[in-house]
Steps between C-alpha positions, in 0.01 A plus 500: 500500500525154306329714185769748533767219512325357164453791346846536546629197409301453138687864437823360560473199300327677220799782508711191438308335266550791326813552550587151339323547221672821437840361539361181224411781255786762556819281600766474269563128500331185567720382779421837703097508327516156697639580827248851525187259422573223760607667790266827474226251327543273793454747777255713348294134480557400837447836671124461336433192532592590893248743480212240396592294746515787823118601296342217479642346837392174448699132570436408126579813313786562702630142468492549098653872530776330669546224301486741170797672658690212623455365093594865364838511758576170362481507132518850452925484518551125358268648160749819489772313535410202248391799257787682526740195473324389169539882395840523561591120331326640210669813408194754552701803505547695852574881490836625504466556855445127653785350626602184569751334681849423334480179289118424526420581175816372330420124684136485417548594135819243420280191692402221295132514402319262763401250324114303486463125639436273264 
C-alpha cells in the first residue's frame, strides 16, 4: 500500500515538475513564466520529496525531506516576488495581456532613483 502511495506521489510531483517547466518555456511573460515555475515547481518538489520520505521511512531522511520542504515553502514566494519586483522596476517588457493595478506603474517609474550610502 505505502508503494502504491509513492508510486503515486513521485507521479504527481513529476507531472508538476513538468508542468512548471512547461509554463517557464511556453508562457508569454516573465511575471506569469515566474508564477507557473514557483507554485507548480514548488509542489511538484514537495510532493517528491514526500515520497522519499513515506519510502525510506526513516527519522533522519524524513527530518531532511521535511526540512527541504519547509525551506522550498519559504523561499520559493519571497524569490518570485523579489524577481518579479526587480523585473518590473526595470522595464523588462510584460505582454500586452498583464495587467496591473491603476497607478502602479506610473509611481514606480516617476520615483527618484534610490540612491547608494556613501
Amino acid at each position: 500500500m505505502i508503494d502504491l502511495l509513492v508510486a503515486l506521489l513521485v507521479v504527481g510531483g513529476g507531472f508538476f515538475c513538468f508542468a512548471a517547466g512547461l509554463g517557464v518555456l511556453r508562457l508569454p511573460d516573465l511575471l506569469v513564466r515566474m508564477h507557473a515555475s514557483t507554485k507548480a515547481g514548488t509542489l511538484g518538489s514537495g510532493l517528491i520529496l514526500t515520497a522519499v520520505a513515506l519510502a525510506f521511512s526513516e527519522g533522519t531522511v524524513t527530518a531532511r525531506a521535511v526540512a527541504a520542504i519547509v525551506f522550498l515553502l519559504l523561499t520559493a514566494p519571497v524569490a518570485a516576488h523579489l524577481i518579479g519586483r526587480a523585473a518590473f522596476r526595470t522595464g523588462v517588457p510584460m505582454d500586452e495581456k498583464t495587467r496591473c493595478e491603476p497607478g502602479v506603474a506610473e509611481a514606480l517609474h516617476h520615483r527618484q532613483p534610490e540612491q547608494s550610502p556613501r
